Amino acid sequence: MSDNRKRLAVLLSGRGSNMAAILEATRDPAYPAEIVLVISDHENAGGLETALEADIPAFGFERQDYPTKNAHEKAIIEALLDHDIDLICLAGYMRLLSHDFTQQFSGKLINIHPSLLPLHKGLDTHARALAAGDREHGCTVHHVNAEMDGGEIIAQARVPVLDGDTAETLAARVLVEEHKLYPEVVRTLCS
Ligand code: GRF
């Protein structure tokens, strides 16, 4: 593995399947990035365990351990600065980052969202796509600003909505695409 790989941090709140997909991609020595830090706002997030099993430094910062949102973000920022991060990938990180945070890492902060933005910002995207009668759904990787799911779009992947789809079947079909799209976008940005 070459030393000039870009240094990735992943921020997550839960199971971390997108983090795992990026991790899998980094096993290719030609991949231009490596995950050097995983951070969660939940100490028991499954994604932290996956990272630790791969010998990646992984830390939980529980929001209630800090008096303010600002103090919580400050602790996370310190960890990011300590690890000399080139690119921060939000992957199921369920907190809105402050304007100060997004400004500090502007251009180095990306997210994956399970809809074809600007459609269906926020939660329950699969149920909302079904309720809206969308014939097509998918996922988006985008730059992050302080507006929820609002930054500039980098890339999208599309799936058809099929007759008989439930939020669960649609989510599963989108997730397969997320796991391809996110590592590819990281590859492009880091090349
Ligand atoms: C993904 O659907 C992602 O698009 C959304 O949250 C979910 C996280 O899943 N932001 P995982 O933790 O990566 O498995």
PDB file of C-alpha atoms and ligand atoms in Angstrom:
ATOM      1  CA  MET A   1       0.000   0.000   0.000  1.00  0.00           C
ATOM      2  CA  SER A   2       1.361   3.396  -0.895  1.00  0.00           C
ATOM      3  CA  ASP A   3       1.870   6.114   1.709  1.00  0.00           C
ATOM      4  CA  ASN A   4       0.111   8.768  -0.289  1.00  0.00           C
ATOM      5  CA  ARG A   5      -3.334   7.353   0.273  1.00  0.00           C
ATOM      6  CA  LYS A   6      -5.806   9.985   1.443  1.00  0.00           C
ATOM      7  CA  ARG A   7      -6.836   9.704   5.063  1.00  0.00           C
ATOM      8  CA  LEU A   8     -10.567   9.139   5.570  1.00  0.00           C
ATOM      9  CA  ALA A   9     -12.678   9.571   8.661  1.00  0.00           C
ATOM     10  CA  VAL A  10     -16.154   8.047   8.742  1.00  0.00           C
ATOM     11  CA  LEU A  11     -18.870   9.433  11.027  1.00  0.00           C
ATOM     12  CA  LEU A  12     -21.786   7.099  11.703  1.00  0.00           C
ATOM     13  CA  SER A  13     -24.562   6.475  14.181  1.00  0.00           C
ATOM     14  CA  GLY A  14     -25.543   2.863  13.558  1.00  0.00           C
ATOM     15  CA  ARG A  15     -24.728  -0.385  11.803  1.00  0.00           C
ATOM     16  CA  GLY A  16     -22.142   1.122   9.447  1.00  0.00           C
ATOM     17  CA  SER A  17     -22.751  -0.916   6.304  1.00  0.00           C
ATOM     18  CA  ASN A  18     -21.613   1.988   4.112  1.00  0.00           C
ATOM     19  CA  MET A  19     -18.451   2.310   6.189  1.00  0.00           C
ATOM     20  CA  ALA A  20     -17.926  -1.438   5.695  1.00  0.00           C
ATOM     21  CA  ALA A  21     -18.354  -1.025   1.923  1.00  0.00           C
ATOM     22  CA  ILE A  22     -15.693   1.692   1.843  1.00  0.00           C
ATOM     23  CA  LEU A  23     -13.467  -0.421   4.068  1.00  0.00           C
ATOM     24  CA  GLU A  24     -13.821  -3.333   1.653  1.00  0.00           C
ATOM     25  CA  ALA A  25     -12.821  -1.085  -1.265  1.00  0.00           C
ATOM     26  CA  THR A  26      -9.724   0.098   0.618  1.00  0.00           C
ATOM     27  CA  ARG A  27      -8.433  -3.498   0.712  1.00  0.00           C
ATOM     28  CA  ASP A  28      -7.402  -2.997  -2.914  1.00  0.00           C
ATOM     29  CA  PRO A  29      -3.828  -1.632  -2.724  1.00  0.00           C
ATOM     30  CA  ALA A  30      -4.601   0.584  -5.718  1.00  0.00           C
ATOM     31  CA  TYR A  31      -7.477   2.297  -3.896  1.00  0.00           C
ATOM     32  CA  PRO A  32      -6.403   5.899  -3.245  1.00  0.00           C
ATOM     33  CA  ALA A  33      -7.674   6.203   0.335  1.00  0.00           C
ATOM     34  CA  GLU A  34      -7.758   4.421   3.681  1.00  0.00           C
ATOM     35  CA  ILE A  35     -10.034   4.751   6.688  1.00  0.00           C
ATOM     36  CA  VAL A  36      -7.939   5.976   9.617  1.00  0.00           C
ATOM     37  CA  LEU A  37     -10.679   7.026  12.022  1.00  0.00           C
ATOM     38  CA  VAL A  38     -14.295   6.110  12.743  1.00  0.00           C
ATOM     39  CA  ILE A  39     -16.424   8.284  15.018  1.00  0.00           C
ATOM     40  CA  SER A  40     -19.926   7.725  16.292  1.00  0.00           C
ATOM     41  CA  ASP A  41     -22.333   9.676  18.456  1.00  0.00           C
ATOM     42  CA  HIS A  42     -23.304   6.312  19.998  1.00  0.00           C
ATOM     43  CA  GLU A  43     -20.790   4.237  21.913  1.00  0.00           C
ATOM     44  CA  ASN A  44     -22.654   1.047  21.030  1.00  0.00           C
ATOM     45  CA  ALA A  45     -22.940   1.686  17.276  1.00  0.00           C
ATOM     46  CA  GLY A  46     -22.300  -1.496  15.305  1.00  0.00           C
ATOM     47  CA  GLY A  47     -20.040   0.424  12.941  1.00  0.00           C
ATOM     48  CA  LEU A  48     -17.546   1.123  15.756  1.00  0.00           C
ATOM     49  CA  GLU A  49     -17.198  -2.589  16.393  1.00  0.00           C
ATOM     50  CA  THR A  50     -16.635  -3.309  12.697  1.00  0.00           C
ATOM     51  CA  ALA A  51     -13.910  -0.660  12.611  1.00  0.00           C
ATOM     52  CA  LEU A  52     -12.189  -1.943  15.734  1.00  0.00           C
ATOM     53  CA  GLU A  53     -12.196  -5.476  14.320  1.00  0.00           C
ATOM     54  CA  ALA A  54     -10.294  -4.035  11.337  1.00  0.00           C
ATOM     55  CA  ASP A  55      -7.827  -2.317  13.717  1.00  0.00           C
ATOM     56  CA  ILE A  56      -9.118   1.131  12.831  1.00  0.00           C
ATOM     57  CA  PRO A  57      -9.227   3.659  15.689  1.00  0.00           C
ATOM     58  CA  ALA A  58     -12.906   4.087  16.535  1.00  0.00           C
ATOM     59  CA  PHE A  59     -14.467   6.314  19.180  1.00  0.00           C
ATOM     60  CA  GLY A  60     -17.953   6.981  20.513  1.00  0.00           C
ATOM     61  CA  PHE A  61     -18.837  10.503  21.604  1.00  0.00           C
ATOM     62  CA  GLU A  62     -22.215  10.319  23.349  1.00  0.00           C
ATOM     63  CA  ARG A  63     -24.047  13.609  22.993  1.00  0.00           C
ATOM     64  CA  GLN A  64     -25.293  13.504  26.607  1.00  0.00           C
ATOM     65  CA  ASP A  65     -21.714  13.439  27.899  1.00  0.00           C
ATOM     66  CA  TYR A  66     -21.299  17.033  26.682  1.00  0.00           C
ATOM     67  CA  PRO A  67     -23.116  20.110  28.009  1.00  0.00           C
ATOM     68  CA  THR A  68     -23.799  21.633  24.586  1.00  0.00           C
ATOM     69  CA  LYS A  69     -23.908  20.722  20.904  1.00  0.00           C
ATOM     70  CA  ASN A  70     -20.888  22.972  20.487  1.00  0.00           C
ATOM     71  CA  ALA A  71     -18.873  21.068  23.119  1.00  0.00           C
ATOM     72  CA  HIS A  72     -19.835  17.747  21.495  1.00  0.00           C
ATOM     73  CA  GLU A  73     -18.728  18.931  18.070  1.00  0.00           C
ATOM     74  CA  LYS A  74     -15.534  20.395  19.529  1.00  0.00           C
ATOM     75  CA  ALA A  75     -14.528  16.974  20.866  1.00  0.00           C
ATOM     76  CA  ILE A  76     -15.192  15.404  17.458  1.00  0.00           C
ATOM     77  CA  ILE A  77     -13.269  18.168  15.681  1.00  0.00           C
ATOM     78  CA  GLU A  78     -10.274  17.598  17.970  1.00  0.00           C
ATOM     79  CA  ALA A  79     -10.252  13.900  17.080  1.00  0.00           C
ATOM     80  CA  LEU A  80     -10.451  14.753  13.366  1.00  0.00           C
ATOM     81  CA  LEU A  81      -7.589  17.245  13.626  1.00  0.00           C
ATOM     82  CA  ASP A  82      -5.508  14.782  15.674  1.00  0.00           C
ATOM     83  CA  HIS A  83      -5.806  12.246  12.850  1.00  0.00           C
ATOM     84  CA  ASP A  84      -4.891  14.606  10.020  1.00  0.00           C
ATOM     85  CA  ILE A  85      -7.967  13.784   7.946  1.00  0.00           C
ATOM     86  CA  ASP A  86      -8.239  14.542   4.220  1.00  0.00           C
ATOM     87  CA  LEU A  87     -11.900  13.603   3.722  1.00  0.00           C
ATOM     88  CA  ILE A  88     -14.777  13.082   6.171  1.00  0.00           C
ATOM     89  CA  CYS A  89     -17.499  10.683   5.041  1.00  0.00           C
ATOM     90  CA  LEU A  90     -20.819  10.877   6.850  1.00  0.00           C
ATOM     91  CA  ALA A  91     -22.428   7.457   6.593  1.00  0.00           C
ATOM     92  CA  GLY A  92     -25.656   7.287   8.527  1.00  0.00           C
ATOM     93  CA  TYR A  93     -24.558  10.012  10.968  1.00  0.00           C
ATOM     94  CA  MET A  94     -27.881  11.106  12.387  1.00  0.00           C
ATOM     95  CA  ARG A  95     -26.997  14.580  13.667  1.00  0.00           C
ATOM     96  CA  LEU A  96     -27.162  17.856  11.845  1.00  0.00           C
ATOM     97  CA  LEU A  97     -23.725  19.467  11.918  1.00  0.00           C
ATOM     98  CA  SER A  98     -23.429  23.151  12.809  1.00  0.00           C
ATOM     99  CA  HIS A  99     -22.552  25.884  10.371  1.00  0.00           C
ATOM    100  CA  ASP A 100     -19.156  26.268  12.097  1.00  0.00           C
ATOM    101  CA  PHE A 101     -18.382  22.566  11.704  1.00  0.00           C
ATOM    102  CA  THR A 102     -19.352  22.433   8.047  1.00  0.00           C
ATOM    103  CA  GLN A 103     -17.415  25.633   7.346  1.00  0.00           C
ATOM    104  CA  GLN A 104     -14.274  24.356   9.045  1.00  0.00           C
ATOM    105  CA  PHE A 105     -14.243  21.239   6.862  1.00  0.00           C
ATOM    106  CA  SER A 106     -15.755  22.791   3.758  1.00  0.00           C
ATOM    107  CA  GLY A 107     -14.818  20.805   0.657  1.00  0.00           C
ATOM    108  CA  LYS A 108     -13.721  17.848   2.803  1.00  0.00           C
ATOM    109  CA  LEU A 109     -17.124  16.742   4.076  1.00  0.00           C
ATOM    110  CA  ILE A 110     -19.481  14.454   2.149  1.00  0.00           C
ATOM    111  CA  ASN A 111     -22.612  12.442   2.961  1.00  0.00           C
ATOM    112  CA  ILE A 112     -24.681   9.648   1.479  1.00  0.00           C
ATOM    113  CA  HIS A 113     -28.440  10.086   1.533  1.00  0.00           C
ATOM    114  CA  PRO A 114     -30.970   7.414   0.521  1.00  0.00           C
ATOM    115  CA  SER A 115     -32.992   9.395  -2.009  1.00  0.00           C
ATOM    116  CA  LEU A 116     -32.564  11.185  -5.288  1.00  0.00           C
ATOM    117  CA  LEU A 117     -31.935  14.628  -3.800  1.00  0.00           C
ATOM    118  CA  PRO A 118     -33.388  17.215  -3.844  1.00  0.00           C
ATOM    119  CA  LEU A 119     -36.322  14.817  -3.412  1.00  0.00           C
ATOM    120  CA  HIS A 120     -37.021  13.462   0.072  1.00  0.00           C
ATOM    121  CA  LYS A 121     -34.551  15.215   2.344  1.00  0.00           C
ATOM    122  CA  GLY A 122     -34.594  13.946   5.933  1.00  0.00           C
ATOM    123  CA  LEU A 123     -35.916  10.670   7.306  1.00  0.00           C
ATOM    124  CA  ASP A 124     -38.153   7.851   6.013  1.00  0.00           C
ATOM    125  CA  THR A 125     -37.132   8.452   2.434  1.00  0.00           C
ATOM    126  CA  HIS A 126     -38.236   5.052   1.119  1.00  0.00           C
ATOM    127  CA  ALA A 127     -41.758   5.289   2.548  1.00  0.00           C
ATOM    128  CA  ARG A 128     -42.020   8.828   1.232  1.00  0.00           C
ATOM    129  CA  ALA A 129     -40.884   7.821  -2.254  1.00  0.00           C
ATOM    130  CA  LEU A 130     -43.593   5.138  -2.264  1.00  0.00           C
ATOM    131  CA  ALA A 131     -46.248   7.512  -0.918  1.00  0.00           C
ATOM    132  CA  ALA A 132     -45.342  10.050  -3.612  1.00  0.00           C
ATOM    133  CA  GLY A 133     -45.805   7.419  -6.323  1.00  0.00           C
ATOM    134  CA  ASP A 134     -42.211   7.819  -7.542  1.00  0.00           C
ATOM    135  CA  ARG A 135     -41.331   5.331 -10.277  1.00  0.00           C
ATOM    136  CA  GLU A 136     -37.649   5.809  -9.597  1.00  0.00           C
ATOM    137  CA  HIS A 137     -35.701   6.139  -6.359  1.00  0.00           C
ATOM    138  CA  GLY A 138     -32.061   5.922  -5.336  1.00  0.00           C
ATOM    139  CA  CYS A 139     -29.245   7.503  -3.394  1.00  0.00           C
ATOM    140  CA  THR A 140     -27.092  10.606  -3.534  1.00  0.00           C
ATOM    141  CA  VAL A 141     -23.590  11.471  -2.397  1.00  0.00           C
ATOM    142  CA  HIS A 142     -23.311  15.192  -1.769  1.00  0.00           C
ATOM    143  CA  HIS A 143     -21.160  17.850  -0.166  1.00  0.00           C
ATOM    144  CA  VAL A 144     -22.356  18.798   3.290  1.00  0.00           C
ATOM    145  CA  ASN A 145     -23.383  22.242   4.437  1.00  0.00           C
ATOM    146  CA  ALA A 146     -25.415  23.247   7.492  1.00  0.00           C
ATOM    147  CA  GLU A 147     -28.699  22.725   5.648  1.00  0.00           C
ATOM    148  CA  MET A 148     -30.035  19.183   6.101  1.00  0.00           C
ATOM    149  CA  ASP A 149     -29.147  17.103   3.007  1.00  0.00           C
ATOM    150  CA  GLY A 150     -28.596  20.415   1.239  1.00  0.00           C
ATOM    151  CA  GLY A 151     -25.049  20.581  -0.161  1.00  0.00           C
ATOM    152  CA  GLU A 152     -24.016  20.286  -3.782  1.00  0.00           C
ATOM    153  CA  ILE A 153     -24.735  16.903  -5.380  1.00  0.00           C
ATOM    154  CA  ILE A 154     -21.690  14.856  -6.426  1.00  0.00           C
ATOM    155  CA  ALA A 155     -23.248  11.644  -7.784  1.00  0.00           C
ATOM    156  CA  GLN A 156     -26.434   9.593  -7.747  1.00  0.00           C
ATOM    157  CA  ALA A 157     -27.488   6.001  -8.371  1.00  0.00           C
ATOM    158  CA  ARG A 158     -31.015   5.087  -9.434  1.00  0.00           C
ATOM    159  CA  VAL A 159     -33.237   2.065  -8.909  1.00  0.00           C
ATOM    160  CA  PRO A 160     -36.715   1.386 -10.265  1.00  0.00           C
ATOM    161  CA  VAL A 161     -39.644   1.340  -7.860  1.00  0.00           C
ATOM    162  CA  LEU A 162     -41.367  -2.000  -8.472  1.00  0.00           C
ATOM    163  CA  ASP A 163     -45.014  -2.969  -8.066  1.00  0.00           C
ATOM    164  CA  GLY A 164     -45.458  -4.428  -4.622  1.00  0.00           C
ATOM    165  CA  ASP A 165     -42.418  -2.674  -3.159  1.00  0.00           C
ATOM    166  CA  THR A 166     -42.512  -1.917   0.541  1.00  0.00           C
ATOM    167  CA  ALA A 167     -40.267   0.602   2.275  1.00  0.00           C
ATOM    168  CA  GLU A 168     -38.127  -2.367   3.305  1.00  0.00           C
ATOM    169  CA  THR A 169     -37.701  -3.941  -0.138  1.00  0.00           C
ATOM    170  CA  LEU A 170     -36.998  -0.536  -1.640  1.00  0.00           C
ATOM    171  CA  ALA A 171     -34.482   0.307   1.098  1.00  0.00           C
ATOM    172  CA  ALA A 172     -32.666  -2.965   0.454  1.00  0.00           C
ATOM    173  CA  ARG A 173     -32.470  -2.282  -3.296  1.00  0.00           C
ATOM    174  CA  VAL A 174     -31.173   1.249  -2.672  1.00  0.00           C
ATOM    175  CA  LEU A 175     -28.644   0.053  -0.093  1.00  0.00           C
ATOM    176  CA  VAL A 176     -27.013  -2.235  -2.670  1.00  0.00           C
ATOM    177  CA  GLU A 177     -26.454   0.867  -4.811  1.00  0.00           C
ATOM    178  CA  GLU A 178     -25.198   2.909  -1.852  1.00  0.00           C
ATOM    179  CA  HIS A 179     -22.513   0.314  -1.233  1.00  0.00           C
ATOM    180  CA  LYS A 180     -21.281   0.696  -4.830  1.00  0.00           C
ATOM    181  CA  LEU A 181     -21.711   4.453  -5.175  1.00  0.00           C
ATOM    182  CA  TYR A 182     -20.016   5.651  -1.988  1.00  0.00           C
ATOM    183  CA  PRO A 183     -16.679   3.841  -2.494  1.00  0.00           C
ATOM    184  CA  GLU A 184     -16.622   4.971  -6.138  1.00  0.00           C
ATOM    185  CA  VAL A 185     -17.204   8.621  -5.235  1.00  0.00           C
ATOM    186  CA  VAL A 186     -14.477   8.425  -2.576  1.00  0.00           C
ATOM    187  CA  ARG A 187     -12.174   6.882  -5.156  1.00  0.00           C
ATOM    188  CA  THR A 188     -12.823   9.714  -7.601  1.00  0.00           C
ATOM    189  CA  LEU A 189     -12.432  12.466  -5.017  1.00  0.00           C
ATOM    190  CA  CYS A 190      -9.192  10.988  -3.691  1.00  0.00           C
ATOM    191  CA  SER A 191      -7.564  10.220  -7.041  1.00  0.00           C
TER     192      SER A 191
HETATM  193  C1  GRF B   1     -27.974   4.656   4.770  1.00  0.00           C
HETATM  194  O1  GRF B   1     -29.164   4.351   4.105  1.00  0.00           O
HETATM  195  C2  GRF B   1     -27.528   6.045   4.447  1.00  0.00           C
HETATM  196  O2  GRF B   1     -27.840   6.427   3.142  1.00  0.00           O
HETATM  197  C3  GRF B   1     -28.304   6.870   5.420  1.00  0.00           C
HETATM  198  O3  GRF B   1     -28.322   6.117   6.603  1.00  0.00           O
HETATM  199  C4  GRF B   1     -28.182   4.737   6.279  1.00  0.00           C
HETATM  200  C5  GRF B   1     -26.986   4.253   7.025  1.00  0.00           C
HETATM  201  O4  GRF B   1     -26.792   2.866   6.876  1.00  0.00           O
HETATM  202  N1  GRF B   1     -27.739   8.177   5.558  1.00  0.00           N
HETATM  203  P1  GRF B   1     -25.440   2.192   7.328  1.00  0.00           P
HETATM  204  O5  GRF B   1     -25.214   2.567   8.789  1.00  0.00           O
HETATM  205  O6  GRF B   1     -24.351   2.698   6.443  1.00  0.00           O
HETATM  206  O7  GRF B   1     -25.676   0.726   7.173  1.00  0.00           O
END
